[in-house]
Amino acid sequence: MCRAIGVQTAQDLYHMHFEETEVTPQQFKQLIDKGTWQDARRGEVIVRNGRPLGSVILFHKGHADAVGSDGTILYTYGGGRSTGCIVGGTALVDSEVRTKAYPNKVVAVEGVRYIFWDTNLLLQLMKDDKAMHSAIMQLLYGTLINTLRADRLAEKQRQKEIKQESSEQIIKQYTLLLKGVMADEKVGTKEKECVLEFAKEHNITNTQHLHLLQKLGWSEHEWGHGKKQNKDEDGGQSLSIAGKGPKSNETSTALTHNNSVDGVECGT
């Protein structure tokens, strides 16, 4: 059921996801005006699998399950960063996903309210407005790790056995993760811990990590300091991510930086 957005709903959404970004209230209003609000009842199918999604969904209230082809619940979306709130966000950073059939069905666990945008329209907004691009990428970061895991689980489920993922696909997923955490040109301790977790899990080497940083326009020094520097800023002494003398076949235990904090949970 489509519905008009109320002032309080808009304010709640802004405070929850956009207030700490560089998106102004006017830019936020432009974003909201281009979206469509809907409510769904418990048990209602929000996304059907087997066909391209073509839209990006942001949950505001309630929860919904991503259900695999055999009925297994793969992931739960919800109206907040902690549980992940975006469906279809990977298509914003991976053009190949846009034409592929969406693998999972998304079903409302309870009454939910969400807003959705046409994927191409949202991509154009991000292209035209750097602040909007950064804000949406930061929002996407909150669910990126979990949705990638859910997608991998769904693929394994369809194949009926767990197979080792190709290094090409792993690097592709790692690149998406780096793009997400670096979208606002800052990388905090918590984000580095999440990157490290993924890298360790998939045996990504320090050499591969530095190569991808370079491709994305970041230096080792900038990653170490957690900030993208302007050309006129003093680079100072380089901080090695990997410590001294990393070998190309060493895994990413070397990706930590000396200001990281142990015990930070990933994806919350």
Short mmCIF file of C-alpha atoms in Angstrom, two decimals:
data_model
loop_
_atom_site.label_atom_id
_atom_site.label_comp_id
_atom_site.label_asym_id
_atom_site.label_seq_id
_atom_site.Cartn_x
_atom_site.Cartn_y
_atom_site.Cartn_z
CA MET A 1 0.00 0.00 0.00
CA CYS A 2 1.48 3.34 -1.07
CA ARG A 3 1.25 6.19 1.41
CA ALA A 4 2.29 9.80 1.75
CA ILE A 5 5.20 10.46 4.06
CA GLY A 6 4.50 12.29 7.31
CA VAL A 7 6.74 15.02 8.71
CA GLN A 8 7.70 12.90 11.73
CA THR A 9 8.61 9.92 9.53
CA ALA A 10 10.88 12.10 7.42
CA GLN A 11 12.53 13.59 10.50
CA ASP A 12 13.10 10.15 12.01
CA LEU A 13 14.69 8.88 8.81
CA TYR A 14 16.93 11.94 8.55
CA HIS A 15 18.10 11.70 12.17
CA MET A 16 18.72 7.96 11.89
CA HIS A 17 20.76 7.88 8.70
CA PHE A 18 21.66 11.30 7.31
CA GLU A 19 22.08 13.81 10.13
CA GLU A 20 25.77 13.03 10.66
CA THR A 21 26.57 13.20 6.95
CA GLU A 22 27.14 16.23 4.71
CA VAL A 23 23.65 15.89 3.20
CA THR A 24 21.63 19.01 3.91
CA PRO A 25 17.91 18.89 4.81
CA GLN A 26 17.18 20.30 1.35
CA GLN A 27 19.16 17.51 -0.35
CA PHE A 28 17.45 14.96 1.86
CA LYS A 29 14.04 16.30 0.84
CA GLN A 30 15.05 15.93 -2.82
CA LEU A 31 16.01 12.31 -2.16
CA ILE A 32 12.77 11.54 -0.33
CA ASP A 33 10.63 13.24 -2.97
CA LYS A 34 12.05 10.91 -5.61
CA GLY A 35 11.25 7.79 -3.59
CA THR A 36 8.00 5.87 -3.00
CA TRP A 37 6.81 4.91 0.49
CA GLN A 38 5.01 1.65 1.13
CA ASP A 39 3.68 -0.37 4.06
CA ALA A 40 3.60 -4.16 4.11
CA ARG A 41 1.69 -6.47 6.41
CA ARG A 42 3.12 -9.50 8.18
CA GLY A 43 3.73 -12.31 5.69
CA GLU A 44 3.54 -10.02 2.65
CA VAL A 45 6.16 -10.58 -0.06
CA ILE A 46 8.14 -7.39 -0.60
CA VAL A 47 10.68 -8.74 -3.13
CA ARG A 48 10.18 -11.77 -5.37
CA ASN A 49 13.20 -13.79 -6.40
CA GLY A 50 14.07 -14.95 -9.90
CA ARG A 51 14.04 -11.58 -11.67
CA PRO A 52 16.13 -8.37 -11.59
CA LEU A 53 15.18 -6.17 -8.65
CA GLY A 54 15.58 -2.80 -10.37
CA SER A 55 15.15 -0.81 -7.17
CA VAL A 56 16.83 -0.04 -3.86
CA ILE A 57 14.77 -0.49 -0.70
CA LEU A 58 15.43 1.28 2.60
CA PHE A 59 13.52 -0.14 5.59
CA HIS A 60 12.37 2.44 8.12
CA LYS A 61 10.33 0.38 10.60
CA GLY A 62 9.77 -3.32 11.19
CA HIS A 63 11.69 -6.38 10.02
CA ALA A 64 11.73 -8.59 6.94
CA ASP A 65 13.48 -11.88 6.17
CA ALA A 66 15.51 -12.78 3.10
CA VAL A 67 14.36 -16.33 2.32
CA GLY A 68 16.34 -18.74 0.13
CA SER A 69 14.90 -21.05 -2.50
CA ASP A 70 14.55 -23.90 0.02
CA GLY A 71 12.83 -21.74 2.63
CA THR A 72 15.91 -21.07 4.74
CA ILE A 73 16.05 -17.63 6.36
CA LEU A 74 19.37 -16.18 5.20
CA TYR A 75 19.25 -12.69 6.66
CA THR A 76 16.92 -10.31 8.51
CA TYR A 77 16.54 -6.69 7.43
CA GLY A 78 15.29 -4.01 9.79
CA GLY A 79 14.69 -0.30 10.21
CA GLY A 80 18.10 0.59 11.57
CA ARG A 81 21.84 0.28 10.96
CA SER A 82 22.33 -2.50 13.50
CA THR A 83 20.37 -5.13 11.59
CA GLY A 84 20.90 -3.86 8.06
CA CYS A 85 18.27 -1.82 6.33
CA ILE A 86 18.97 -1.88 2.56
CA VAL A 87 17.84 -4.36 -0.09
CA GLY A 88 19.39 -4.06 -3.54
CA GLY A 89 22.23 -1.77 -2.46
CA THR A 90 24.97 -3.89 -4.03
CA ALA A 91 23.67 -2.84 -7.45
CA LEU A 92 24.83 0.70 -6.66
CA VAL A 93 28.48 -0.40 -6.69
CA ASP A 94 28.39 -3.46 -8.98
CA SER A 95 26.92 -2.96 -12.45
CA GLU A 96 26.78 -6.72 -13.14
CA VAL A 97 24.28 -7.24 -10.32
CA ARG A 98 21.73 -4.89 -11.91
CA THR A 99 20.83 -7.30 -14.70
CA LYS A 100 20.93 -10.51 -12.67
CA ALA A 101 17.90 -12.18 -11.12
CA TYR A 102 17.59 -11.39 -7.42
CA PRO A 103 18.33 -14.68 -5.60
CA ASN A 104 16.13 -14.35 -2.52
CA LYS A 105 12.54 -13.62 -1.58
CA VAL A 106 12.06 -10.87 1.02
CA VAL A 107 9.04 -11.33 3.31
CA ALA A 108 7.72 -9.04 6.06
CA VAL A 109 8.12 -10.60 9.51
CA GLU A 110 5.80 -7.96 10.97
CA GLY A 111 4.24 -4.76 9.75
CA VAL A 112 6.97 -2.82 7.97
CA ARG A 113 7.35 0.61 6.40
CA TYR A 114 9.94 1.23 3.72
CA ILE A 115 10.86 3.59 0.92
CA PHE A 116 12.25 2.54 -2.45
CA TRP A 117 13.90 4.21 -5.42
CA ASP A 118 14.54 3.16 -8.99
CA THR A 119 18.17 2.01 -9.06
CA ASN A 120 19.12 4.09 -12.10
CA LEU A 121 17.53 7.20 -10.61
CA LEU A 122 19.47 6.74 -7.37
CA LEU A 123 22.71 6.20 -9.30
CA GLN A 124 22.14 9.50 -11.11
CA LEU A 125 21.54 11.33 -7.82
CA MET A 126 24.79 9.90 -6.46
CA LYS A 127 26.64 10.89 -9.62
CA ASP A 128 25.35 14.47 -9.48
CA ASP A 129 25.92 15.05 -5.76
CA LYS A 130 29.11 14.02 -3.93
CA ALA A 131 27.56 14.47 -0.48
CA MET A 132 24.63 12.27 -1.46
CA HIS A 133 27.03 9.66 -2.87
CA SER A 134 29.01 9.54 0.38
CA ALA A 135 25.90 9.39 2.57
CA ILE A 136 24.34 6.53 0.62
CA MET A 137 27.62 4.61 0.55
CA GLN A 138 27.96 5.00 4.31
CA LEU A 139 24.40 3.78 4.71
CA LEU A 140 25.15 0.86 2.41
CA TYR A 141 28.27 0.00 4.40
CA GLY A 142 26.11 -0.97 7.38
CA THR A 143 24.64 -3.89 5.44
CA LEU A 144 27.32 -4.56 2.83
CA ILE A 145 29.21 -7.25 4.72
CA ASN A 146 26.08 -9.09 5.82
CA THR A 147 24.38 -8.96 2.42
CA LEU A 148 27.50 -10.23 0.70
CA ARG A 149 27.57 -13.12 3.15
CA ALA A 150 23.89 -13.80 2.55
CA ASP A 151 24.44 -13.79 -1.21
CA ARG A 152 27.31 -16.27 -0.86
CA LEU A 153 25.20 -18.50 1.38
CA ALA A 154 22.37 -18.46 -1.15
CA GLU A 155 24.75 -19.46 -3.93
CA LYS A 156 26.16 -22.34 -1.86
CA GLN A 157 22.63 -23.41 -1.05
CA ARG A 158 21.67 -23.58 -4.73
CA GLN A 159 24.73 -25.66 -5.47
CA LYS A 160 23.87 -28.01 -2.58
CA GLU A 161 27.45 -28.04 -1.36
CA ILE A 162 30.03 -25.61 -0.06
CA LYS A 163 32.68 -24.84 -2.63
CA GLN A 164 35.72 -22.64 -2.41
CA GLU A 165 34.97 -19.24 -3.87
CA SER A 166 37.12 -18.05 -6.74
CA SER A 167 39.78 -15.53 -5.87
CA GLU A 168 38.39 -13.20 -8.55
CA GLN A 169 34.99 -13.06 -6.85
CA ILE A 170 36.57 -12.59 -3.43
CA ILE A 171 38.67 -9.68 -4.66
CA LYS A 172 35.57 -8.18 -6.26
CA GLN A 173 33.67 -8.39 -2.99
CA TYR A 174 36.63 -6.99 -1.05
CA THR A 175 36.80 -4.05 -3.48
CA LEU A 176 33.10 -3.33 -2.86
CA LEU A 177 33.77 -3.36 0.88
CA LEU A 178 36.70 -0.94 0.53
CA LYS A 179 34.59 1.39 -1.60
CA GLY A 180 31.93 1.39 1.08
CA VAL A 181 34.20 2.19 4.03
CA MET A 182 36.16 4.84 2.09
CA ALA A 183 33.14 6.60 0.58
CA ASP A 184 33.37 9.60 2.92
CA GLU A 185 37.19 9.75 2.55
CA LYS A 186 37.62 8.67 6.18
CA VAL A 187 38.19 5.20 7.65
CA GLY A 188 37.70 4.67 11.37
CA THR A 189 38.97 1.93 13.66
CA LYS A 190 35.69 0.00 13.54
CA GLU A 191 35.68 0.03 9.75
CA LYS A 192 39.31 -1.20 9.64
CA GLU A 193 38.39 -4.05 11.95
CA CYS A 194 35.58 -5.07 9.59
CA VAL A 195 37.93 -4.95 6.60
CA LEU A 196 40.46 -7.05 8.52
CA GLU A 197 37.81 -9.64 9.41
CA PHE A 198 36.83 -10.10 5.78
CA ALA A 199 40.47 -10.16 4.62
CA LYS A 200 41.50 -12.76 7.20
CA GLU A 201 38.48 -14.93 6.40
CA HIS A 202 39.39 -14.97 2.68
CA ASN A 203 43.21 -14.98 2.92
CA ILE A 204 43.64 -11.64 1.17
CA THR A 205 47.31 -10.68 1.23
CA ASN A 206 48.75 -7.34 2.21
CA THR A 207 50.10 -6.96 -1.34
CA GLN A 208 46.59 -7.43 -2.76
CA HIS A 209 45.21 -4.96 -0.22
CA LEU A 210 47.74 -2.26 -1.15
CA HIS A 211 47.15 -2.85 -4.87
CA LEU A 212 43.40 -2.33 -4.42
CA LEU A 213 43.99 0.80 -2.35
CA GLN A 214 46.06 2.20 -5.21
CA LYS A 215 43.36 1.35 -7.75
CA LEU A 216 40.82 3.20 -5.60
CA GLY A 217 43.06 6.27 -5.32
CA TRP A 218 44.33 5.75 -1.77
CA SER A 219 47.92 5.47 -0.57
CA GLU A 220 49.22 3.20 2.18
CA HIS A 221 49.93 6.32 4.21
CA GLU A 222 46.35 7.59 3.86
CA TRP A 223 44.90 4.22 4.87
CA GLY A 224 47.20 4.12 7.90
CA HIS A 225 45.99 7.54 9.02
CA GLY A 226 42.38 6.76 8.13
CA LYS A 227 41.91 9.85 6.00
CA LYS A 228 42.13 10.81 2.33
CA GLN A 229 44.55 13.71 2.05
CA ASN A 230 44.35 16.73 -0.21
CA LYS A 231 47.26 17.31 -2.52
CA ASP A 232 48.45 20.31 -0.51
CA GLU A 233 48.50 18.39 2.78
CA ASP A 234 51.84 17.25 4.13
CA GLY A 235 52.13 13.52 3.70
CA GLY A 236 54.54 13.07 6.57
CA GLN A 237 56.11 9.73 7.35
CA SER A 238 54.42 6.73 5.79
CA LEU A 239 52.69 4.33 8.17
CA SER A 240 53.02 0.76 6.94
CA ILE A 241 49.84 -1.26 7.27
CA ALA A 242 51.73 -4.48 7.18
CA GLY A 243 54.72 -3.62 9.30
CA LYS A 244 58.21 -4.29 7.98
CA GLY A 245 58.92 -6.54 5.05
CA PRO A 246 55.56 -8.20 4.22
CA LYS A 247 55.77 -11.03 1.76
CA SER A 248 53.32 -11.25 -1.11
CA ASN A 249 51.92 -14.55 0.13
CA GLU A 250 51.31 -13.36 3.70
CA THR A 251 47.66 -13.18 4.66
CA SER A 252 45.94 -10.09 5.90
CA THR A 253 46.78 -10.36 9.58
CA ALA A 254 49.17 -7.60 8.53
CA LEU A 255 46.34 -5.29 7.48
CA THR A 256 45.81 -3.98 10.97
CA HIS A 257 47.05 -0.54 11.93
CA ASN A 258 48.68 0.15 15.27
CA ASN A 259 45.76 2.25 16.51
CA SER A 260 43.16 -0.49 16.06
CA VAL A 261 41.17 -1.72 19.02
CA ASP A 262 40.55 -5.39 19.72
CA GLY A 263 37.03 -6.67 20.22
CA VAL A 264 35.14 -4.29 17.94
CA GLU A 265 32.23 -6.13 16.34
CA CYS A 266 31.83 -6.00 12.59
CA GLY A 267 28.68 -4.93 10.72
CA THR A 268 26.83 -3.33 13.61
#
